[in-house]
Tab-separated table of C-alpha atoms in Angstrom:
chain	number	residue	atom	x	y	z
A	1	MET	CA	-6.486	-6.291	9.710
A	2	ILE	CA	-10.128	-7.214	10.212
A	3	ALA	CA	-10.911	-3.640	11.273
A	4	ILE	CA	-9.648	-2.121	8.016
A	5	MET	CA	-11.487	-4.806	6.058
A	6	GLU	CA	-14.787	-4.073	7.800
A	7	LEU	CA	-14.384	-0.291	7.669
A	8	SER	CA	-13.438	-0.405	3.994
A	9	GLN	CA	-16.429	-2.561	3.188
A	10	GLN	CA	-18.765	-0.193	5.058
A	11	GLN	CA	-17.378	3.168	3.984
A	12	LEU	CA	-15.689	2.895	0.595
A	13	SER	CA	-17.718	3.071	-2.594
A	14	LYS	CA	-19.245	-0.129	-3.889
A	15	GLN	CA	-17.117	-1.403	-6.772
A	16	ASP	CA	-17.380	-4.757	-8.527
A	17	HIS	CA	-13.645	-5.369	-8.207
A	18	TYR	CA	-13.523	-4.718	-4.443
A	19	ASP	CA	-13.303	-8.099	-2.737
A	20	TYR	CA	-13.113	-8.336	1.040
A	21	GLY	CA	-13.010	-12.123	1.242
A	22	LEU	CA	-10.451	-14.159	3.124
A	23	ARG	CA	-8.732	-15.385	-0.026
A	24	SER	CA	-8.279	-11.973	-1.627
A	25	PHE	CA	-7.781	-9.767	1.424
A	26	VAL	CA	-6.517	-11.417	4.596
A	27	ILE	CA	-4.226	-14.135	3.218
A	28	PRO	CA	-2.257	-11.896	0.793
A	29	ILE	CA	-1.793	-9.245	3.474
A	30	ALA	CA	-0.579	-11.839	5.987
A	31	ARG	CA	1.882	-13.285	3.460
A	32	ALA	CA	3.212	-9.886	2.385
A	33	ALA	CA	3.537	-8.727	5.998
A	34	GLY	CA	5.484	-11.897	6.802
A	35	ALA	CA	7.845	-11.255	3.894
A	36	LEU	CA	8.419	-7.661	5.027
A	37	LYS	CA	9.083	-8.837	8.585
A	38	ARG	CA	11.633	-11.372	7.335
A	39	ASN	CA	13.376	-8.634	5.322
A	40	ASP	CA	13.390	-6.224	8.255
A	41	PRO	CA	13.040	-8.092	11.569
A	42	ASP	CA	13.580	-4.909	13.597
A	43	ALA	CA	10.630	-3.030	12.062
A	44	SER	CA	7.590	-2.582	14.271
A	45	GLU	CA	4.494	-4.617	13.493
A	46	GLU	CA	2.460	-1.430	13.080
A	47	VAL	CA	4.800	-0.113	10.382
A	48	ILE	CA	4.810	-3.478	8.619
A	49	MET	CA	1.017	-3.776	8.606
A	50	TYR	CA	0.574	-0.143	7.562
A	51	ARG	CA	3.045	-0.532	4.659
A	52	THR	CA	1.541	-3.857	3.602
A	53	MET	CA	-1.999	-2.502	3.515
A	54	ILE	CA	-0.923	0.511	1.499
A	55	ASP	CA	1.050	-1.641	-0.934
A	56	LEU	CA	-1.666	-4.253	-1.468
A	57	ILE	CA	-4.957	-2.386	-1.104
A	58	LYS	CA	-4.274	1.116	-2.379
A	59	PRO	CA	-3.548	0.090	-6.012
A	60	LYS	CA	-6.949	-1.622	-6.220
A	61	LEU	CA	-8.950	1.422	-5.130
A	62	VAL	CA	-10.647	3.939	-7.353
A	63	PHE	CA	-9.236	7.452	-7.105
A	64	LEU	CA	-12.186	8.844	-5.130
A	65	ASP	CA	-11.741	6.220	-2.391
A	66	LEU	CA	-8.038	6.933	-1.797
A	67	PRO	CA	-8.420	9.834	0.693
A	68	LEU	CA	-10.966	7.911	2.770
A	69	PHE	CA	-8.833	4.764	2.765
A	70	MET	CA	-5.759	6.714	3.867
A	71	ALA	CA	-7.830	8.374	6.618
A	72	LEU	CA	-9.049	4.967	7.798
A	73	LEU	CA	-5.471	3.700	7.941
A	74	SER	CA	-4.263	6.728	9.891
A	75	ASP	CA	-7.128	6.273	12.349
A	76	LEU	CA	-6.217	2.608	12.837
A	77	PHE	CA	-2.482	3.324	13.079
A	78	PRO	CA	-2.271	6.690	14.867
A	79	GLY	CA	1.199	8.180	14.927
A	80	VAL	CA	2.695	5.536	12.623
A	81	GLU	CA	5.040	7.086	10.098
A	82	LEU	CA	6.529	5.064	7.289
A	83	PRO	CA	10.247	5.259	6.695
A	84	PRO	CA	11.109	7.069	3.463
A	85	ASN	CA	10.944	4.909	0.366
A	86	ASP	CA	13.367	5.895	-2.391
A	87	GLY	CA	12.090	3.324	-4.871
A	88	GLY	CA	15.093	1.059	-4.479
A	89	GLU	CA	16.751	-0.783	-7.324
A	90	LEU	CA	13.715	-0.587	-9.595
A	91	ARG	CA	13.717	3.202	-9.499
A	92	LYS	CA	17.460	3.334	-10.198
A	93	MET	CA	17.070	1.031	-13.186
A	94	LEU	CA	14.123	3.006	-14.563
A	95	GLU	CA	15.992	6.286	-14.189
A	96	ALA	CA	19.044	4.831	-15.944
A	97	ASP	CA	16.829	3.632	-18.791
A	98	LEU	CA	15.243	7.078	-19.115
A	99	VAL	CA	18.640	8.766	-19.279
A	100	GLU	CA	19.856	6.198	-21.798
A	101	ASN	CA	16.889	7.026	-24.012
A	102	ASN	CA	17.424	10.790	-23.659
A	103	LEU	CA	14.309	11.236	-21.530
A	104	GLN	CA	14.004	13.515	-18.558
A	105	VAL	CA	13.946	12.067	-15.043
A	106	ARG	CA	11.523	13.914	-12.778
A	107	ALA	CA	10.883	13.541	-9.084
A	108	SER	CA	7.645	11.740	-8.341
A	109	VAL	CA	4.918	13.137	-6.149
A	110	HIS	CA	4.597	9.923	-4.126
A	111	VAL	CA	6.653	6.741	-4.311
């Protein structure tokens, strides 16, 4: 976790909203990883940390930093592949709402 924090701080663009402090980076990732582990105790720690970092850090990044961040993660977690994510209950509810409102449901590029 410290490695991705340091590499991100060194290599990603400098943005005012990027915060690599303990309170905004390490603690939320540790809490989210713990919640994922409790939900799926058989999942490997690498998969849990990889998923957690994608879920918590990726939304905060500017578009131009996304490829570099994903490359950093794949370097830190070589060979780790995430299980497919179908969007779960939220996706089903959103799709049902779209259909109900006569809107077209389209497959997303990345969930």
